[in-house]
């Protein structure tokens, strides 16, 4: 064997009982497993793993590392957590497929997620070109890609709030088909983000039929996580059933005061659909606050036409007052139909360093410090930061987080935004937080069950034939961790702190984390649908 991991507690990803064994790795794959009492394995290198657990690498079903993987080869934010595969292209907005115009517009629209992208040379315009770039450059962890429906819509018909013409819909279906042919695993939507939010059910159904034809899945950030949350979930279930398409619900939660304690209603809805034959999975992160951009809170009509049109509306006093009324009185659709509470909106990152003094404060705190109304502060931030401001939104409920985490189709996704001086700690802590806080300390799930949620379940959704389990013949994407000490180091006060208790991470049998430190190995590659 190239490597023998000696006397390790194997948590194999099935959810079944763990066992002690030697695990041998050769040529990037698990070559042999010898349980305690069977003849020992011999290898060129032997790692004594007594006291450690071995499990499959974690799959982050909702990642925003689309540019981070290219600008930061180290990528310890994810590698140190034991993440060996990320799913990119989330929430309907990413960087392929695109022409020059669309690429520039998307860069501005999601600067709060990924930076403005000026430091990454975008030498691609297609999904295949983007995946080729990942392979050519070399990346820290594996990456799969979802076709972003909002970007496709912007490419085919701009940022207008209207139904597509027949030719435009044909163009969109062709772009989705092309992306799937080139290796995407499915399609995402951001139905509270512009321009994806302007798509009606008929349009989305046609696109989902294309996804289904290629064996992909649809991953929507649906139309509301607040006042209309249950209706929004029902819409996605019904839509994908009509299209015959698998459904994976992004960061599936129930937020804001109107949804306190209502996760069981969501789970009952999903159970009914599953029992009737629907193909549904979901992901969550193990925290209560959310994270998005300040721009995302605006009503949909204010975002029509793209980033430049938004800035023009914000610059007009009368229009800005209409926006304020929708946000504070009516309940903007961008804020999920709930009037905004400015004391729950914390600034976590800014594009313009001159605005750094706002980071770590709520909008209300910043406004109070300046002696002005919160909307005045928010409007100024949006304009001065050219829509690049990132926020934490403190609107979640712990009982909903735990209930959803227990569900039979649950998987883990960080939704990790790596931008900003004070990012959400989920970007650096999601997976060890699941293991340490929710499995070991709270017992929400057993350690074996939790590992299954983070490994084999997402691998099954992605239709990966040789990942997600510790099994002979499978790829050696593996994590060794200490069950007694594994924990997220990241906190809201120190969000970029790396986790504890994860000394070794392997991708294709190569150490990307060794003795708790990041190596210089770039073992990741693009995982393409056509290769599944």
Short mmCIF file of C-alpha atoms in Angstrom, two decimals:
data_model
loop_
_atom_site.label_atom_id
_atom_site.label_comp_id
_atom_site.label_asym_id
_atom_site.label_seq_id
_atom_site.Cartn_x
_atom_site.Cartn_y
_atom_site.Cartn_z
CA UNK A 1 0.00 0.00 0.00
CA UNK A 2 1.05 3.60 -0.55
CA UNK A 3 -0.42 4.41 2.86
CA UNK A 4 -1.84 2.38 5.71
CA UNK A 5 -4.00 4.15 8.30
CA UNK A 6 -3.52 1.90 11.30
CA UNK A 7 -6.03 1.10 14.07
CA UNK A 8 -8.58 3.77 13.24
CA UNK A 9 -12.25 4.03 14.17
CA UNK A 10 -13.99 3.81 10.80
CA UNK A 11 -17.21 5.80 10.45
CA UNK A 12 -17.98 4.64 6.94
CA UNK A 13 -20.72 7.08 5.89
CA UNK A 14 -23.60 4.59 5.86
CA UNK A 15 -24.91 5.68 9.26
CA UNK A 16 -24.18 2.21 10.67
CA UNK A 17 -22.05 1.42 13.69
CA UNK A 18 -18.39 2.36 13.53
CA UNK A 19 -15.64 -0.24 13.76
CA UNK A 20 -11.86 -0.46 14.20
CA UNK A 21 -9.72 -1.32 11.21
CA UNK A 22 -6.61 -0.71 9.15
CA UNK A 23 -7.36 1.13 5.92
CA UNK A 24 -4.96 0.89 2.99
CA UNK A 25 -4.69 3.45 0.19
CA UNK A 26 -3.04 2.91 -3.17
CA UNK A 27 -3.22 4.98 -6.35
CA UNK A 28 -5.66 7.44 -4.84
CA UNK A 29 -8.23 4.82 -3.89
CA UNK A 30 -9.13 2.76 -0.85
CA UNK A 31 -7.45 -0.52 -1.69
CA UNK A 32 -8.15 -2.58 1.42
CA UNK A 33 -9.97 -2.50 4.76
CA UNK A 34 -8.91 -4.96 7.43
CA UNK A 35 -11.05 -5.03 10.53
CA UNK A 36 -9.58 -5.58 13.95
CA UNK A 37 -8.54 -9.21 14.29
CA UNK A 38 -7.87 -9.67 10.57
CA UNK A 39 -4.30 -9.70 9.16
CA UNK A 40 -2.70 -6.25 9.28
CA UNK A 41 -1.84 -4.28 6.15
CA UNK A 42 1.66 -3.20 5.23
CA UNK A 43 2.47 0.06 3.48
CA UNK A 44 5.22 2.39 2.33
CA UNK A 45 3.88 4.79 4.96
CA UNK A 46 2.00 3.83 8.10
CA UNK A 47 -0.04 6.40 10.02
CA UNK A 48 -0.90 5.39 13.58
CA UNK A 49 -4.45 6.68 13.95
CA UNK A 50 -5.29 5.35 17.40
CA UNK A 51 -7.79 7.74 19.03
CA UNK A 52 -8.90 9.16 15.69
CA UNK A 53 -11.95 8.50 13.54
CA UNK A 54 -11.81 8.07 9.77
CA UNK A 55 -14.73 9.06 7.55
CA UNK A 56 -15.36 10.05 3.94
CA UNK A 57 -14.56 13.61 2.96
CA UNK A 58 -17.35 16.09 3.61
CA UNK A 59 -19.37 17.40 0.66
CA UNK A 60 -20.42 21.04 0.90
CA UNK A 61 -23.69 21.10 -1.01
CA UNK A 62 -23.92 24.88 -1.01
CA UNK A 63 -20.67 26.79 -1.51
CA UNK A 64 -19.80 30.24 -2.81
CA UNK A 65 -16.14 29.55 -3.64
CA UNK A 66 -16.58 30.17 -7.37
CA UNK A 67 -13.73 32.71 -7.45
CA UNK A 68 -12.07 31.85 -4.13
CA UNK A 69 -10.86 28.53 -5.51
CA UNK A 70 -9.06 30.44 -8.27
CA UNK A 71 -7.67 33.33 -6.24
CA UNK A 72 -6.64 31.35 -3.13
CA UNK A 73 -4.90 28.02 -3.82
CA UNK A 74 -4.57 27.43 -0.05
CA UNK A 75 -8.33 27.49 0.54
CA UNK A 76 -7.90 26.42 4.17
CA UNK A 77 -11.35 27.77 4.96
CA UNK A 78 -12.77 24.59 3.48
CA UNK A 79 -9.84 22.15 3.35
CA UNK A 80 -9.21 22.44 7.10
CA UNK A 81 -12.85 21.52 7.79
CA UNK A 82 -12.46 18.24 5.94
CA UNK A 83 -14.40 19.43 2.89
CA UNK A 84 -13.21 17.49 -0.15
CA UNK A 85 -15.93 18.59 -2.60
CA UNK A 86 -17.87 21.83 -2.99
CA UNK A 87 -20.92 22.48 -5.16
CA UNK A 88 -20.62 25.91 -6.82
CA UNK A 89 -22.91 28.02 -9.03
CA UNK A 90 -25.43 28.56 -6.26
CA UNK A 91 -28.48 30.82 -5.86
CA UNK A 92 -28.86 31.40 -9.58
CA UNK A 93 -25.88 33.71 -9.98
CA UNK A 94 -22.38 32.78 -11.04
CA UNK A 95 -19.92 33.40 -13.85
CA UNK A 96 -20.82 30.89 -16.58
CA UNK A 97 -22.34 30.75 -19.09
CA UNK A 98 -21.95 34.42 -19.95
CA UNK A 99 -20.94 36.89 -22.59
CA UNK A 100 -18.80 39.94 -21.78
CA UNK A 101 -21.81 42.11 -20.85
CA UNK A 102 -23.40 39.52 -18.59
CA UNK A 103 -20.12 38.67 -16.90
CA UNK A 104 -19.50 42.31 -16.00
CA UNK A 105 -23.04 42.73 -14.69
CA UNK A 106 -22.91 39.56 -12.59
CA UNK A 107 -19.55 40.56 -11.13
CA UNK A 108 -21.14 43.76 -9.84
CA UNK A 109 -24.36 42.11 -8.68
CA UNK A 110 -22.60 39.51 -6.50
CA UNK A 111 -19.51 41.45 -5.48
CA UNK A 112 -20.72 41.03 -1.90
CA UNK A 113 -20.49 37.25 -2.28
CA UNK A 114 -17.23 36.85 -4.18
CA UNK A 115 -15.54 40.24 -4.54
CA UNK A 116 -15.72 42.18 -7.78
CA UNK A 117 -13.63 39.59 -9.59
CA UNK A 118 -11.11 42.08 -10.95
CA UNK A 119 -8.30 39.98 -9.47
CA UNK A 120 -9.33 36.85 -11.39
CA UNK A 121 -8.78 36.71 -15.14
CA UNK A 122 -12.02 35.25 -16.49
CA UNK A 123 -10.72 33.43 -19.56
CA UNK A 124 -13.93 31.40 -19.93
CA UNK A 125 -17.43 32.12 -21.21
CA UNK A 126 -18.99 28.64 -21.01
CA UNK A 127 -19.58 26.16 -18.21
CA UNK A 128 -17.07 23.81 -19.79
CA UNK A 129 -14.55 26.63 -20.03
CA UNK A 130 -14.94 27.43 -16.33
CA UNK A 131 -14.51 23.79 -15.33
CA UNK A 132 -11.47 23.54 -17.61
CA UNK A 133 -9.98 26.57 -15.86
CA UNK A 134 -10.38 24.87 -12.47
CA UNK A 135 -8.55 21.80 -13.76
CA UNK A 136 -5.87 23.78 -15.57
CA UNK A 137 -5.04 26.00 -12.61
CA UNK A 138 -5.29 23.29 -9.95
CA UNK A 139 -7.60 23.66 -6.97
CA UNK A 140 -7.46 22.75 -3.30
CA UNK A 141 -10.63 20.66 -3.20
CA UNK A 142 -12.93 19.08 -5.77
CA UNK A 143 -15.71 21.20 -7.27
CA UNK A 144 -19.03 20.51 -9.02
CA UNK A 145 -21.09 23.22 -10.71
CA UNK A 146 -24.75 24.15 -11.01
CA UNK A 147 -25.91 26.22 -13.99
CA UNK A 148 -27.11 29.55 -12.51
CA UNK A 149 -30.59 30.27 -13.86
CA UNK A 150 -30.40 34.00 -13.10
CA UNK A 151 -27.20 34.34 -15.10
CA UNK A 152 -28.75 32.36 -17.95
CA UNK A 153 -31.75 34.70 -17.93
CA UNK A 154 -29.53 37.80 -17.91
CA UNK A 155 -27.53 36.36 -20.80
CA UNK A 156 -30.61 35.53 -22.89
CA UNK A 157 -32.87 38.51 -22.17
CA UNK A 158 -31.22 41.01 -19.83
CA UNK A 159 -32.44 42.06 -16.39
CA UNK A 160 -36.03 42.95 -17.29
CA UNK A 161 -39.09 41.96 -15.26
CA UNK A 162 -41.16 40.32 -18.01
CA UNK A 163 -41.87 36.88 -19.43
CA UNK A 164 -39.44 35.66 -22.09
CA UNK A 165 -40.36 35.56 -25.74
CA UNK A 166 -40.44 32.16 -27.38
CA UNK A 167 -37.01 32.76 -28.87
CA UNK A 168 -35.61 33.85 -25.50
CA UNK A 169 -36.97 30.77 -23.75
CA UNK A 170 -35.49 28.59 -26.47
CA UNK A 171 -32.16 30.34 -25.96
CA UNK A 172 -32.32 29.70 -22.20
CA UNK A 173 -33.15 26.02 -22.60
CA UNK A 174 -30.23 25.66 -25.01
CA UNK A 175 -27.84 27.36 -22.58
CA UNK A 176 -28.95 24.99 -19.82
CA UNK A 177 -28.58 21.97 -22.09
CA UNK A 178 -25.13 23.12 -23.18
CA UNK A 179 -24.02 23.56 -19.57
CA UNK A 180 -25.22 20.09 -18.65
CA UNK A 181 -23.49 18.62 -21.68
CA UNK A 182 -20.29 20.33 -20.55
CA UNK A 183 -20.42 18.86 -17.06
CA UNK A 184 -22.80 20.78 -14.76
CA UNK A 185 -24.66 18.59 -12.26
CA UNK A 186 -27.88 20.59 -12.31
CA UNK A 187 -29.32 24.10 -12.17
CA UNK A 188 -29.73 26.61 -9.34
CA UNK A 189 -32.05 29.59 -8.92
CA UNK A 190 -32.11 32.61 -6.69
CA UNK A 191 -35.80 33.48 -6.68
CA UNK A 192 -35.38 36.44 -4.36
CA UNK A 193 -32.40 37.72 -6.40
CA UNK A 194 -32.46 39.69 -9.64
CA UNK A 195 -33.00 38.63 -12.41
CA UNK A 196 -33.89 35.05 -11.47
CA UNK A 197 -36.77 36.28 -9.35
CA UNK A 198 -38.57 37.49 -12.49
CA UNK A 199 -39.00 33.95 -13.82
CA UNK A 200 -42.49 32.48 -13.61
CA UNK A 201 -43.33 28.87 -12.91
CA UNK A 202 -43.92 28.03 -16.57
CA UNK A 203 -40.46 29.30 -17.50
CA UNK A 204 -38.79 27.44 -14.64
CA UNK A 205 -40.68 24.26 -15.46
CA UNK A 206 -39.35 24.26 -19.03
CA UNK A 207 -35.79 24.69 -17.78
CA UNK A 208 -36.27 21.93 -15.19
CA UNK A 209 -37.45 19.56 -17.92
CA UNK A 210 -34.08 20.05 -19.59
CA UNK A 211 -32.30 19.39 -16.30
CA UNK A 212 -34.32 16.23 -15.78
CA UNK A 213 -33.48 14.95 -19.26
CA UNK A 214 -29.80 14.98 -18.31
CA UNK A 215 -30.29 13.38 -14.90
CA UNK A 216 -29.46 16.58 -13.04
CA UNK A 217 -31.24 18.25 -10.15
CA UNK A 218 -32.80 21.65 -9.50
CA UNK A 219 -31.50 23.61 -6.51
CA UNK A 220 -33.65 26.69 -5.82
CA UNK A 221 -33.22 29.44 -3.30
CA UNK A 222 -36.97 29.81 -3.44
CA UNK A 223 -39.21 32.87 -3.29
CA UNK A 224 -39.50 33.32 0.47
CA UNK A 225 -37.93 32.10 3.70
CA UNK A 226 -40.20 34.44 5.67
CA UNK A 227 -43.88 35.35 5.39
CA UNK A 228 -44.52 33.10 2.39
CA UNK A 229 -42.08 30.31 3.20
CA UNK A 230 -44.43 27.32 3.15
CA UNK A 231 -46.11 28.50 -0.07
CA UNK A 232 -42.67 28.92 -1.62
CA UNK A 233 -41.66 25.38 -0.66
CA UNK A 234 -44.96 24.04 -2.01
CA UNK A 235 -44.33 25.87 -5.30
CA UNK A 236 -40.92 24.22 -5.74
CA UNK A 237 -42.23 20.75 -4.92
CA UNK A 238 -45.15 21.08 -7.36
CA UNK A 239 -43.02 22.62 -10.10
CA UNK A 240 -40.40 19.89 -10.05
CA UNK A 241 -43.04 17.15 -9.88
CA UNK A 242 -44.57 18.56 -13.10
CA UNK A 243 -41.15 18.69 -14.73
CA UNK A 244 -40.12 15.22 -13.51
CA UNK A 245 -37.00 16.78 -12.03
CA UNK A 246 -35.12 15.96 -8.83
CA UNK A 247 -35.28 18.77 -6.25
CA UNK A 248 -32.64 19.87 -3.76
CA UNK A 249 -33.76 22.71 -1.49
CA UNK A 250 -30.99 25.21 -0.77
CA UNK A 251 -30.38 26.28 2.85
CA UNK A 252 -33.80 24.93 3.73
CA UNK A 253 -34.98 26.80 6.78
CA UNK A 254 -37.86 28.79 8.22
CA UNK A 255 -36.79 32.28 9.30
CA UNK A 256 -38.16 35.47 10.86
CA UNK A 257 -40.61 35.75 13.73
CA UNK A 258 -43.53 34.49 11.64
CA UNK A 259 -41.86 31.07 11.37
CA UNK A 260 -40.67 30.41 14.89
CA UNK A 261 -41.19 26.71 15.65
CA UNK A 262 -42.72 25.95 12.24
CA UNK A 263 -40.08 23.59 10.85
CA UNK A 264 -42.36 20.56 11.50
CA UNK A 265 -44.86 22.00 9.00
CA UNK A 266 -42.16 22.15 6.34
CA UNK A 267 -40.97 18.64 7.12
CA UNK A 268 -44.52 17.27 6.97
CA UNK A 269 -44.92 18.86 3.53
CA UNK A 270 -41.71 17.18 2.36
CA UNK A 271 -42.65 13.81 3.89
CA UNK A 272 -45.96 13.83 2.06
CA UNK A 273 -44.19 14.52 -1.24
CA UNK A 274 -41.48 11.94 -0.58
CA UNK A 275 -44.04 9.28 0.31
CA UNK A 276 -45.78 10.05 -2.99
CA UNK A 277 -42.56 9.37 -4.91
CA UNK A 278 -40.92 12.78 -5.16
CA UNK A 279 -37.11 12.93 -5.38
CA UNK A 280 -36.21 15.59 -2.80
CA UNK A 281 -33.18 16.45 -0.70
CA UNK A 282 -32.18 19.59 1.18
CA UNK A 283 -29.21 21.22 2.83
CA UNK A 284 -28.78 23.42 5.89
CA UNK A 285 -26.02 25.10 7.88
CA UNK A 286 -25.87 24.70 11.70
CA UNK A 287 -26.35 28.36 12.66
CA UNK A 288 -29.33 30.68 13.10
CA UNK A 289 -28.22 33.90 11.29
CA UNK A 290 -28.21 34.07 7.52
CA UNK A 291 -25.82 35.91 5.24
CA UNK A 292 -26.42 37.76 1.99
CA UNK A 293 -25.92 41.20 0.48
CA UNK A 294 -27.59 44.44 1.50
CA UNK A 295 -28.72 44.78 -2.10
CA UNK A 296 -30.72 41.54 -1.81
CA UNK A 297 -33.18 43.14 0.63
CA UNK A 298 -34.50 45.62 -1.94
CA UNK A 299 -37.88 45.05 -3.60
CA UNK A 300 -37.74 43.32 -6.97
CA UNK A 301 -39.00 46.33 -8.89
CA UNK A 302 -36.06 48.38 -7.59
CA UNK A 303 -33.57 45.91 -9.05
CA UNK A 304 -35.02 45.63 -12.54
CA UNK A 305 -32.54 46.50 -15.28
CA UNK A 306 -29.37 45.45 -13.48
CA UNK A 307 -26.85 47.06 -11.12
CA UNK A 308 -26.59 50.43 -12.87
CA UNK A 309 -30.36 50.82 -12.83
CA UNK A 310 -30.44 50.02 -9.11
CA UNK A 311 -27.86 52.69 -8.36
CA UNK A 312 -29.80 55.24 -10.43
CA UNK A 313 -32.97 54.52 -8.44
CA UNK A 314 -31.13 54.81 -5.15
CA UNK A 315 -29.77 58.17 -6.28
CA UNK A 316 -33.26 59.57 -6.88
CA UNK A 317 -34.85 60.83 -3.64
CA UNK A 318 -38.46 60.07 -4.58
CA UNK A 319 -37.66 56.54 -5.75
CA UNK A 320 -35.46 55.92 -2.72
CA UNK A 321 -38.39 56.87 -0.49
CA UNK A 322 -40.56 54.28 -2.28
CA UNK A 323 -37.88 51.67 -1.63
CA UNK A 324 -37.76 52.63 2.06
CA UNK A 325 -41.55 52.32 2.33
CA UNK A 326 -41.48 48.83 0.84
CA UNK A 327 -38.64 47.77 3.13
CA UNK A 328 -39.86 49.25 6.39
CA UNK A 329 -43.67 49.23 6.05
CA UNK A 330 -44.93 46.81 3.42
CA UNK A 331 -42.30 44.09 3.67
CA UNK A 332 -40.10 43.84 0.58
CA UNK A 333 -40.08 40.61 -1.40
CA UNK A 334 -36.29 40.86 -1.17
CA UNK A 335 -36.69 40.68 2.61
CA UNK A 336 -39.06 37.71 2.28
CA UNK A 337 -42.25 39.69 2.79
CA UNK A 338 -41.31 40.83 6.29
CA UNK A 339 -40.72 44.51 7.21
CA UNK A 340 -37.01 44.92 7.77
CA UNK A 341 -35.74 45.15 11.34
CA UNK A 342 -32.53 47.18 11.02
CA UNK A 343 -31.26 45.98 14.38
CA UNK A 344 -31.05 42.43 12.90
CA UNK A 345 -28.99 43.51 9.87
CA UNK A 346 -25.26 43.41 10.70
CA UNK A 347 -22.70 44.68 8.20
CA UNK A 348 -20.14 41.91 7.71
CA UNK A 349 -18.13 43.20 4.78
CA UNK A 350 -17.69 46.16 2.47
CA UNK A 351 -16.15 46.60 -0.96
CA UNK A 352 -14.81 50.10 -0.26
CA UNK A 353 -12.25 50.13 2.60
CA UNK A 354 -13.32 53.67 3.52
CA UNK A 355 -16.55 52.13 4.85
CA UNK A 356 -14.79 49.63 7.12
CA UNK A 357 -16.00 51.40 10.24
CA UNK A 358 -19.48 49.99 9.63
CA UNK A 359 -18.35 46.37 9.75
CA UNK A 360 -19.46 44.53 12.88
CA UNK A 361 -22.28 46.99 13.56
CA UNK A 362 -25.94 46.66 12.75
CA UNK A 363 -27.41 49.18 10.36
CA UNK A 364 -29.27 50.70 13.30
CA UNK A 365 -26.07 51.02 15.37
CA UNK A 366 -24.29 52.73 12.49
CA UNK A 367 -27.25 55.02 11.98
CA UNK A 368 -27.43 55.92 15.67
CA UNK A 369 -23.72 56.74 15.67
CA UNK A 370 -24.31 59.19 12.81
CA UNK A 371 -27.56 60.58 14.22
CA UNK A 372 -29.60 59.54 11.20
CA UNK A 373 -32.40 57.16 10.29
CA UNK A 374 -31.41 53.57 9.46
CA UNK A 375 -32.59 53.82 5.86
CA UNK A 376 -30.37 56.84 5.32
CA UNK A 377 -27.39 54.75 6.44
CA UNK A 378 -28.42 51.74 4.35
CA UNK A 379 -28.96 53.87 1.25
CA UNK A 380 -25.59 55.57 1.68
CA UNK A 381 -23.87 52.19 2.06
CA UNK A 382 -25.49 50.79 -1.06
CA UNK A 383 -24.45 53.80 -3.15
CA UNK A 384 -20.97 54.37 -1.74
CA UNK A 385 -20.11 50.66 -1.77
CA UNK A 386 -21.57 50.18 -5.28
CA UNK A 387 -23.84 47.38 -4.02
CA UNK A 388 -20.92 45.36 -2.61
CA UNK A 389 -21.96 45.33 1.05
CA UNK A 390 -22.39 41.94 2.74
CA UNK A 391 -24.66 41.43 5.74
CA UNK A 392 -25.52 38.94 8.45
CA UNK A 393 -29.25 38.67 9.04
CA UNK A 394 -30.10 37.57 12.59
CA UNK A 395 -33.54 36.11 11.92
CA UNK A 396 -33.26 32.34 12.49
CA UNK A 397 -34.53 29.97 15.20
CA UNK A 398 -32.56 27.21 16.89
CA UNK A 399 -35.52 24.83 17.19
CA UNK A 400 -36.04 25.02 13.41
CA UNK A 401 -32.33 24.38 12.77
CA UNK A 402 -32.31 21.24 14.90
CA UNK A 403 -35.59 19.84 13.58
CA UNK A 404 -34.56 20.17 9.94
CA UNK A 405 -31.13 18.71 10.69
CA UNK A 406 -32.76 15.45 11.80
CA UNK A 407 -34.75 14.93 8.61
CA UNK A 408 -34.18 11.82 6.49
CA UNK A 409 -33.13 13.79 3.36
CA UNK A 410 -30.98 16.40 5.09
CA UNK A 411 -27.43 17.16 3.93
CA UNK A 412 -24.90 19.79 4.97
CA UNK A 413 -24.11 23.00 3.13
CA UNK A 414 -22.09 25.90 4.45
CA UNK A 415 -23.51 28.67 2.23
CA UNK A 416 -20.10 30.09 3.09
CA UNK A 417 -19.37 33.59 1.82
CA UNK A 418 -15.64 34.16 2.20
CA UNK A 419 -15.71 37.90 1.47
CA UNK A 420 -15.65 40.68 4.04
CA UNK A 421 -13.75 41.56 7.16
CA UNK A 422 -16.26 39.72 9.37
CA UNK A 423 -17.81 36.87 7.39
CA UNK A 424 -20.33 34.43 8.77
CA UNK A 425 -18.45 31.74 10.76
CA UNK A 426 -20.23 29.05 8.75
CA UNK A 427 -17.66 29.64 5.99
CA UNK A 428 -14.89 28.30 8.25
CA UNK A 429 -16.83 26.20 10.75
CA UNK A 430 -19.89 24.42 9.38
CA UNK A 431 -18.67 20.81 9.28
CA UNK A 432 -16.74 20.64 12.57
CA UNK A 433 -19.67 22.50 14.17
CA UNK A 434 -22.00 19.72 13.03
CA UNK A 435 -19.67 17.09 14.52
CA UNK A 436 -18.66 18.85 17.73
CA UNK A 437 -21.64 20.93 18.75
CA UNK A 438 -24.63 19.10 17.31
CA UNK A 439 -23.47 15.46 17.44
CA UNK A 440 -21.09 15.23 20.42
CA UNK A 441 -22.44 17.97 22.72
CA UNK A 442 -26.15 18.14 21.93
CA UNK A 443 -26.76 14.63 20.61
CA UNK A 444 -29.11 15.87 17.91
CA UNK A 445 -27.79 12.97 15.81
CA UNK A 446 -25.27 10.27 16.60
CA UNK A 447 -21.81 10.80 15.18
CA UNK A 448 -22.39 7.99 12.67
CA UNK A 449 -25.69 9.50 11.54
CA UNK A 450 -24.20 12.98 11.26
CA UNK A 451 -21.33 11.75 9.12
CA UNK A 452 -23.83 10.08 6.77
CA UNK A 453 -25.66 13.39 6.37
CA UNK A 454 -22.41 15.08 5.36
CA UNK A 455 -20.98 12.37 3.08
CA UNK A 456 -23.00 9.55 1.51
CA UNK A 457 -26.28 11.46 1.27
CA UNK A 458 -24.84 14.34 -0.77
CA UNK A 459 -22.77 11.88 -2.82
CA UNK A 460 -25.99 10.07 -3.72
CA UNK A 461 -27.67 13.34 -4.75
CA UNK A 462 -24.68 14.14 -6.97
CA UNK A 463 -24.73 10.57 -8.34
CA UNK A 464 -21.08 10.03 -7.48
CA UNK A 465 -20.36 6.33 -7.93
CA UNK A 466 -17.13 6.19 -5.93
CA UNK A 467 -17.30 8.88 -3.25
CA UNK A 468 -19.15 9.31 0.03
CA UNK A 469 -18.28 6.00 1.69
CA UNK A 470 -15.24 4.34 3.22
CA UNK A 471 -15.34 1.30 0.97
CA UNK A 472 -12.80 -0.66 -1.03
CA UNK A 473 -12.46 0.75 -4.53
CA UNK A 474 -13.75 4.19 -3.57
CA UNK A 475 -11.64 7.30 -3.99
CA UNK A 476 -9.51 8.11 -0.99
CA UNK A 477 -11.19 11.41 -0.14
CA UNK A 478 -10.90 10.97 3.62
CA UNK A 479 -10.97 12.88 6.89
CA UNK A 480 -9.31 11.87 10.16
CA UNK A 481 -10.65 13.69 13.20
CA UNK A 482 -10.67 13.39 16.97
CA UNK A 483 -14.27 12.72 18.06
CA UNK A 484 -13.53 14.10 21.53
CA UNK A 485 -12.10 17.46 20.45
CA UNK A 486 -13.38 18.25 16.96
CA UNK A 487 -14.95 21.71 17.01
CA UNK A 488 -15.39 24.83 14.96
CA UNK A 489 -12.83 27.46 15.85
CA UNK A 490 -14.76 30.13 13.96
CA UNK A 491 -17.04 32.39 15.97
CA UNK A 492 -18.97 35.53 15.12
CA UNK A 493 -16.21 37.55 16.80
CA UNK A 494 -13.34 35.59 15.18
CA UNK A 495 -14.92 34.12 12.04
CA UNK A 496 -11.72 33.14 10.19
CA UNK A 497 -10.41 30.83 12.93
CA UNK A 498 -9.66 27.31 11.69
CA UNK A 499 -11.23 24.28 13.40
CA UNK A 500 -9.75 22.03 16.05
CA UNK A 501 -9.47 18.26 16.03
CA UNK A 502 -9.04 17.61 12.27
CA UNK A 503 -5.36 16.68 11.84
CA UNK A 504 -5.54 14.94 8.46
CA UNK A 505 -7.51 15.40 5.23
CA UNK A 506 -6.80 13.46 2.04
CA UNK A 507 -8.06 14.00 -1.51
CA UNK A 508 -7.33 11.21 -3.98
CA UNK A 509 -5.02 9.73 -1.37
CA UNK A 510 -2.88 12.87 -1.07
CA UNK A 511 -2.63 14.87 2.16
CA UNK A 512 -4.06 18.37 1.83
CA UNK A 513 -4.06 18.72 5.63
CA UNK A 514 -1.25 16.96 7.49
CA UNK A 515 -0.55 17.25 11.21
CA UNK A 516 -3.17 20.00 11.30
CA UNK A 517 -1.46 22.17 8.69
CA UNK A 518 -2.27 22.90 5.07
CA UNK A 519 0.16 21.29 2.63
CA UNK A 520 0.90 22.70 -0.82
CA UNK A 521 -1.01 19.87 -2.52
CA UNK A 522 -3.69 20.86 -5.07
CA UNK A 523 -5.48 17.54 -5.44
CA UNK A 524 -8.90 18.89 -6.39
CA UNK A 525 -10.45 18.77 -9.83
CA UNK A 526 -13.71 19.61 -11.55
CA UNK A 527 -16.29 16.86 -11.01
CA UNK A 528 -18.36 16.75 -14.20
CA UNK A 529 -21.79 15.25 -14.72
CA UNK A 530 -20.63 13.43 -17.85
CA UNK A 531 -18.00 11.64 -15.80
CA UNK A 532 -20.50 10.31 -13.25
#
